[in-house]
Amino acid sequence: MTLSTTGSQALFDRARTVIPGGVNSPVRAFGGVGGVPRFIDSAKGAWLTDVDGNRYVDLVCSWGPMILGHTHPDVLAAVTAAAAKGFSFGTPSENEVALAAEIVDRVEPLEQVRLVSSGTEATMSALRLARGATGRSVVVKFAGCYHGHVDALLAQAGSGVATFALPDSAGVPASAAGETVVLPYNDLAAVEELFAVRGEEIAAVITEAAPGNMGVVPPEPGFTEGLRRVTAAHGALLISDEVMTGFRASRSGWYGLETGPTGGNPGGYAGGAPDLFTFGKVMGGGFPAAAFGGRADLMANLAPDGPVYQAGTLSGNPVATAAGLATLHGCTEGLYPRLESTARTIADAASAALSAEGVAHRVQWAGSMFSIFFRDGQVRSFADAQAQDTRAYGRFFHAMLEAGVHLPPSAFEVWFVSDALDETALDTIRAALPLAAKAAAAA
Ligand SMILES: *Cc1c(COP(=O)(O)O)cnc(C)c1O
């Protein structure tokens, strides 16, 4: 039996006439797995309902933000109340102060944050600030790390870029990419060699705090600490991109895990905190809100007080900030052990099903974030991540979808869990796995 997808197919056909590729963000087009993307009509708790009335357990969670589950009653109430008071003022308002204070309070090295509307804007602005503050122009990033579709950072980026096997993007001038140096992830020797030669030109090193956009590839012990040491020695800034890990890996993001007593990579920031952080996803609660921040002396370089210009018509939007604040209020200490236990349950069940069919795979973790690579052996870098069986993943993905489980439509993405995944949802996942593993084995 196959699910009816006539409604999704009709909308996709129509979408392709008025929207390039039929989607407003490439990975949604199912290019990595084939087939018709499901057009979702509504979502509640752990479940998505598409326009044909099919229901799916959601393991994408809008790529992270829906950490409490869809249309959570507290967030819905906060959004409704905020919207009733006005949609956008173009003036300062109270919610943005409360959200900024909540973020500053959670991540110890932060003294100030500036709110923006997307993770891309956050990393773009953090780069401009780093270049403005140092008077240098070269930026270092790592292969497989995705920092949004900023010109200078669209080089060997993971995520949708990996899914579509684009080495780069057309439309990015050589001059923009020419100021970017891409190094292999987890390779501190490569960083040291580069700095020994070009250290005086480098404004910043930007890294995902724990990469999730090539699948989960956590920093090895000493890597983050080494980045801090090398950048500090040469007067360059270290930018930790926590757009995905922020308030998902722990209450204080990956920073909290690295510095906390358990888990992660304790002592990773023993050499000092990053200079700048970027956030998005969870902190917007499903609405467009993101942020970048750091020490007050560094942030003072931003307009209106300093010379680095940065602005936004909808920045700090009252409805988006209300959603973000209500979501963060739900992101208590107690949430993370629950998420981790749910994630373990799913990962263990998937791993057992794949093992039973002899499908090569590897599960990797960053807090409650995990992904499954369709290959054996440790994945330390983008090159390792690319050496997996994406065709087997495609078969696995479609069998899961057919059985009512919506996984990320790419082998290079995190399986995102929410607090709304109850026993019924977990049973649906468990029931779907054996056939999906068989499909992967047959690929
Ligand atoms: C999602 C993501 C971004 C981009 O955020 P958008 O809101 O999609 O622009 C940047 N960095 C990381 C690490 C991300 O996961």
XYZ file of C-alpha atoms and ligand atoms in Angstrom:
458
model
C 0.000 0.000 0.000
C 1.314 3.415 -0.842
C 0.205 6.694 0.667
C -1.764 9.035 -1.543
C 0.292 12.067 -2.500
C -1.997 13.614 -5.117
C -2.399 16.831 -3.136
C 1.328 17.256 -2.548
C 2.061 16.404 -6.194
C -0.445 18.975 -7.460
C 0.944 21.683 -5.183
C 4.520 20.791 -6.140
C 3.646 21.054 -9.846
C 2.041 24.441 -9.277
C 4.888 25.574 -7.009
C 7.442 24.813 -9.713
C 5.746 27.291 -12.035
C 5.999 30.212 -9.599
C 8.885 29.283 -7.245
C 12.307 28.114 -8.502
C 12.439 24.354 -8.009
C 9.100 24.627 -6.222
C 10.715 25.359 -2.861
C 12.015 28.282 -0.846
C 14.976 26.353 0.569
C 16.683 23.750 -1.640
C 16.818 20.688 0.635
C 13.007 20.711 0.904
C 12.778 19.645 -2.759
C 13.807 16.038 -1.872
C 16.634 16.266 -4.428
C 18.823 14.119 -2.195
C 16.313 11.277 -1.853
C 14.007 11.673 -4.865
C 10.211 11.677 -4.846
C 7.573 14.253 -4.038
C 8.113 16.540 -1.041
C 5.151 16.451 1.317
C 3.270 19.738 1.559
C 2.422 20.034 5.232
C -0.917 21.501 6.181
C -0.653 21.492 9.975
C 1.478 20.257 12.829
C 0.812 19.452 16.467
C 3.123 17.919 19.053
C 5.265 15.257 17.402
C 3.127 14.999 14.257
C 2.917 16.590 10.823
C -0.236 16.299 8.699
C 0.126 16.767 4.952
C -2.437 18.116 2.476
C -3.526 14.555 1.628
C -4.303 13.839 5.281
C -1.259 11.583 5.881
C 0.321 11.885 9.324
C 4.061 11.641 10.021
C 6.170 11.553 13.170
C 8.430 14.562 12.695
C 12.191 14.009 13.087
C 13.093 17.240 11.309
C 11.435 19.695 13.723
C 11.766 22.523 11.176
C 15.531 21.741 11.200
C 15.740 22.305 14.932
C 13.479 25.070 16.217
C 10.481 22.918 17.228
C 12.331 21.451 20.189
C 9.203 21.508 22.406
C 7.022 20.001 19.659
C 4.665 21.780 17.266
C 2.157 24.423 18.378
C 3.186 24.020 22.003
C 0.383 25.579 24.113
C 2.692 27.991 26.017
C 4.337 29.232 22.829
C 1.001 29.522 21.030
C -0.384 31.602 23.916
C 2.666 33.893 23.901
C 2.489 34.356 20.117
C -1.251 35.017 20.172
C -0.927 37.568 22.973
C 1.973 39.332 21.250
C 0.226 39.409 17.860
C -2.896 40.907 19.442
C -0.768 43.852 20.599
C 0.746 44.548 17.187
C 2.829 42.800 14.545
C 5.822 45.114 14.178
C 6.543 48.565 15.557
C 9.829 49.626 13.996
C 10.756 50.926 17.449
C 12.420 49.245 20.427
C 10.030 47.049 22.425
C 10.109 45.021 25.621
C 10.132 41.434 24.238
C 13.451 41.924 22.474
C 15.087 43.078 25.700
C 13.726 40.026 27.521
C 14.932 37.620 24.803
C 18.406 39.223 24.652
C 18.665 39.034 28.460
C 17.613 35.364 28.452
C 20.335 34.486 25.911
C 23.026 36.525 27.696
C 22.040 34.848 30.958
C 22.398 31.328 29.505
C 25.747 31.585 27.740
C 28.305 32.790 30.251
C 30.822 34.613 27.980
C 28.089 36.710 26.340
C 27.653 40.281 27.527
C 25.545 41.584 24.640
C 23.645 40.220 21.666
C 22.198 41.910 18.602
C 18.983 40.321 17.297
C 18.525 39.599 13.587
C 16.058 37.513 11.560
C 18.030 34.480 10.330
C 21.134 32.463 11.080
C 22.590 33.647 7.773
C 22.244 37.246 8.898
C 23.842 36.374 12.234
C 26.986 34.825 10.720
C 27.208 37.499 8.006
C 27.054 40.231 10.647
C 29.508 38.447 12.962
C 32.003 38.266 10.073
C 31.591 41.950 9.287
C 32.093 42.782 12.947
C 35.202 40.588 13.129
C 36.652 42.240 10.018
C 35.755 45.711 11.287
C 37.233 45.076 14.717
C 40.497 43.556 13.474
C 40.988 45.579 10.288
C 41.778 42.279 8.503
C 39.854 40.525 5.753
C 40.665 36.792 5.548
C 38.236 34.336 7.126
C 38.905 30.667 7.873
C 36.124 28.080 7.775
C 36.032 24.289 7.809
C 34.865 21.960 5.056
C 31.413 20.569 5.841
C 30.478 23.438 8.171
C 27.436 25.387 7.024
C 27.009 28.955 8.202
C 24.057 30.014 6.062
C 24.249 31.291 2.496
C 26.701 34.120 3.164
C 28.881 34.669 0.030
C 32.165 34.346 1.898
C 31.040 31.149 3.644
C 29.535 29.226 0.724
C 32.705 27.257 0.173
C 32.656 23.534 0.922
C 29.591 24.093 3.049
C 27.593 21.073 4.221
C 23.788 20.848 4.464
C 21.880 21.541 1.225
C 25.142 22.306 -0.554
C 26.378 18.805 0.335
C 23.060 17.230 -0.618
C 23.204 18.748 -4.078
C 26.937 18.144 -4.446
C 27.589 21.757 -5.385
C 31.293 22.372 -4.845
C 30.484 26.029 -4.443
C 27.803 28.416 -5.632
C 27.507 30.324 -8.876
C 27.113 34.031 -8.213
C 29.721 34.198 -5.478
C 32.469 36.469 -6.812
C 36.001 35.063 -6.749
C 36.938 38.126 -4.703
C 34.500 37.101 -1.942
C 35.528 33.448 -1.920
C 39.162 34.537 -2.289
C 39.084 36.004 1.203
C 37.988 32.623 2.579
C 40.314 29.745 3.403
C 38.705 26.328 3.820
C 40.466 23.743 6.004
C 39.582 20.150 6.912
C 37.622 19.842 10.154
C 39.351 18.425 13.249
C 42.765 19.113 11.690
C 44.539 21.462 14.083
C 47.882 21.022 12.321
C 46.353 22.541 9.152
C 45.169 25.534 11.192
C 48.592 26.005 12.757
C 50.322 25.810 9.367
C 47.995 28.392 7.833
C 48.430 30.804 10.727
C 52.202 30.434 10.623
C 52.139 31.793 7.061
C 49.117 34.139 6.922
C 48.350 34.805 10.606
C 48.531 38.587 10.230
C 45.839 38.628 7.497
C 43.251 36.525 9.307
C 40.292 38.335 10.874
C 38.530 35.262 12.233
C 38.087 31.523 12.321
C 34.421 30.527 12.184
C 33.351 27.019 13.135
C 30.141 25.214 13.980
C 30.383 24.693 17.756
C 29.751 20.996 17.063
C 29.089 20.491 13.354
C 25.652 19.144 12.430
C 25.402 20.174 8.788
C 27.515 17.290 7.432
C 25.783 14.984 9.894
C 27.033 15.143 13.477
C 30.842 15.413 13.628
C 31.804 16.610 17.120
C 35.120 18.342 17.753
C 37.803 15.965 18.967
C 39.351 16.653 22.375
C 41.713 19.598 22.111
C 40.440 20.879 18.728
C 38.285 23.751 19.995
C 40.883 24.612 22.619
C 43.562 24.625 19.922
C 41.507 27.002 17.745
C 41.274 29.379 20.690
C 45.011 29.209 21.358
C 46.073 29.749 17.740
C 43.605 32.581 17.008
C 44.494 34.404 20.240
C 48.222 34.115 19.522
C 47.728 35.867 16.157
C 45.136 38.486 17.132
C 42.340 36.793 15.171
C 38.820 36.268 16.534
C 37.142 32.914 17.112
C 33.481 32.756 16.102
C 31.456 29.857 17.435
C 28.390 29.236 15.246
C 25.735 27.865 17.607
C 22.795 28.444 15.240
C 22.038 24.705 15.388
C 23.540 23.663 18.742
C 22.409 26.746 20.682
C 19.813 25.754 23.295
C 19.609 22.305 21.675
C 22.862 20.585 22.707
C 22.177 21.806 26.260
C 20.382 24.660 28.071
C 23.439 26.787 27.209
C 24.111 25.173 23.853
C 27.370 23.418 22.982
C 29.201 25.964 25.125
C 27.358 24.617 28.178
C 28.232 21.027 27.270
C 31.903 21.764 26.660
C 32.278 23.663 29.908
C 29.839 21.583 31.965
C 30.706 18.711 34.273
C 29.447 15.913 32.000
C 29.184 14.886 28.403
C 30.483 16.593 25.292
C 34.133 17.397 25.310
C 34.835 18.779 28.796
C 37.526 21.402 28.920
C 37.153 22.293 25.239
C 37.147 25.971 26.188
C 39.844 25.647 28.832
C 41.954 28.056 26.761
C 39.220 30.713 26.887
C 35.803 31.372 25.377
C 35.159 32.211 21.725
C 34.977 35.957 20.979
C 31.671 35.843 19.133
C 28.705 33.456 19.072
C 25.855 33.136 16.607
C 22.389 31.726 17.354
C 19.160 30.993 15.487
C 16.789 28.029 15.100
C 15.641 27.179 18.686
C 15.831 30.790 19.903
C 13.152 31.803 17.384
C 10.735 29.057 18.384
C 9.761 28.581 14.718
C 9.675 32.315 13.873
C 12.408 34.361 12.158
C 14.702 35.345 15.032
C 18.457 34.894 15.380
C 21.323 36.653 17.132
C 25.039 37.243 17.339
C 26.880 38.382 20.422
C 29.994 38.528 22.540
C 31.868 40.812 24.908
C 30.518 44.353 25.280
C 33.800 45.949 24.128
C 33.657 44.008 20.859
C 29.929 44.583 20.316
C 30.518 48.331 20.846
C 31.963 48.388 17.310
C 28.413 48.063 15.953
C 26.250 50.997 14.837
C 24.845 53.175 16.351
C 27.775 53.368 18.807
C 30.535 52.117 16.482
C 31.577 52.137 12.819
C 30.348 48.634 11.766
C 26.929 49.047 10.156
C 24.206 46.461 10.736
C 20.421 46.870 10.748
C 17.053 45.178 10.099
C 13.470 46.365 9.507
C 12.065 43.326 11.340
C 14.971 42.701 13.750
C 13.664 41.978 17.263
C 10.133 41.560 15.905
C 7.690 41.463 18.853
C 5.889 38.270 17.765
C 9.086 36.370 16.861
C 10.767 37.364 20.111
C 7.688 36.302 22.108
C 7.841 32.874 20.433
C 11.570 32.609 21.102
C 11.258 33.631 24.724
C 8.394 31.203 25.421
C 10.372 28.422 23.738
C 13.502 29.164 25.786
C 11.368 29.184 28.948
C 10.464 25.596 28.041
C 14.144 24.737 27.531
C 14.803 23.968 31.200
C 17.656 21.898 32.685
C 15.165 19.016 32.884
C 14.373 19.058 29.166
C 17.795 17.866 27.983
C 18.006 14.491 29.779
C 14.521 13.746 28.364
C 15.563 14.691 24.821
C 18.748 12.666 25.138
C 16.876 9.604 26.352
C 14.350 9.894 23.490
C 17.195 10.324 21.008
C 19.003 7.258 22.447
C 15.836 5.181 22.126
C 15.453 6.135 18.453
C 19.142 5.784 17.591
C 19.422 2.398 19.341
C 16.311 1.062 17.598
C 17.524 2.305 14.196
C 20.993 0.899 14.754
C 19.586 -2.505 15.795
C 17.342 -2.649 12.717
C 20.202 -1.705 10.370
C 22.557 -4.206 12.036
C 19.957 -6.964 11.674
C 20.024 -6.380 7.904
C 23.798 -5.985 7.732
C 23.629 -2.325 6.683
C 26.889 -0.472 7.389
C 26.190 2.544 9.591
C 27.592 4.722 12.331
C 25.737 6.840 14.916
C 27.425 10.053 16.107
C 26.374 12.409 18.907
C 26.560 16.010 20.116
C 24.393 16.234 23.227
C 20.880 15.212 22.188
C 21.772 15.787 18.525
C 22.607 12.679 16.562
C 22.859 11.484 13.010
C 23.359 8.133 11.326
C 25.990 7.850 8.616
C 25.448 5.012 6.164
C 29.039 3.773 6.429
C 31.310 2.043 8.947
C 33.933 3.726 11.080
C 34.434 7.074 12.720
C 33.494 10.233 10.811
C 35.916 13.053 11.670
C 35.642 15.280 8.612
C 33.549 16.204 5.596
C 35.544 13.809 3.411
C 34.620 10.991 5.822
C 30.954 12.088 5.814
C 30.834 12.117 2.005
C 32.092 8.543 1.830
C 28.694 7.102 2.774
C 25.986 5.272 0.858
C 23.523 8.066 0.107
C 21.497 5.738 -2.142
C 20.899 3.362 0.763
C 19.828 6.345 2.838
C 17.357 7.374 0.116
C 15.727 3.926 0.166
C 15.655 3.935 3.967
C 14.171 7.449 4.013
C 11.307 6.563 1.643
C 10.401 3.366 3.514
C 10.251 5.365 6.747
C 8.140 8.071 5.096
C 5.755 5.469 3.717
C 5.363 4.120 7.265
C 4.650 7.555 8.706
C 8.043 8.849 9.848
C 9.447 12.067 8.353
C 13.253 11.925 8.494
C 15.508 14.664 7.103
C 15.500 14.273 3.280
C 19.298 14.097 3.167
C 21.980 11.783 4.543
C 23.950 14.834 5.760
C 21.528 16.093 8.380
C 20.773 15.686 12.077
C 17.740 13.671 13.187
C 16.054 16.301 15.355
C 13.952 15.154 18.298
C 11.343 17.095 20.242
C 9.943 16.866 23.738
C 6.593 15.866 22.200
C 7.800 12.413 21.054
C 5.650 10.157 23.239
C 5.331 6.346 23.298
C 2.825 6.367 20.421
C 5.257 8.288 18.253
C 8.171 6.065 19.298
C 6.098 2.954 18.530
C 5.441 4.312 15.035
C 9.191 4.751 14.533
C 10.009 1.284 15.933
C 7.392 -0.341 13.706
C 8.745 1.407 10.602
C 12.421 0.504 11.076
C 12.650 -3.200 10.075
C 11.222 -2.700 6.566
C 13.235 0.486 6.085
C 16.434 -1.355 7.038
C 15.532 -4.089 4.516
C 15.049 -1.415 1.841
C 18.459 0.070 2.677
C 20.051 -3.378 2.494
C 18.531 -3.933 -0.956
C 19.905 -0.650 -2.307
C 20.833 26.688 9.958
C 22.199 27.190 10.166
C 22.599 28.472 9.713
C 21.731 29.330 8.850
O 20.575 29.752 9.501
P 19.330 30.254 8.595
O 18.343 30.721 9.620
O 18.881 29.089 7.797
O 19.836 31.373 7.751
C 23.866 28.916 10.064
N 24.696 28.162 10.801
C 24.356 26.932 11.231
C 25.319 26.154 12.064
C 23.108 26.405 10.918
O 22.789 25.161 11.326
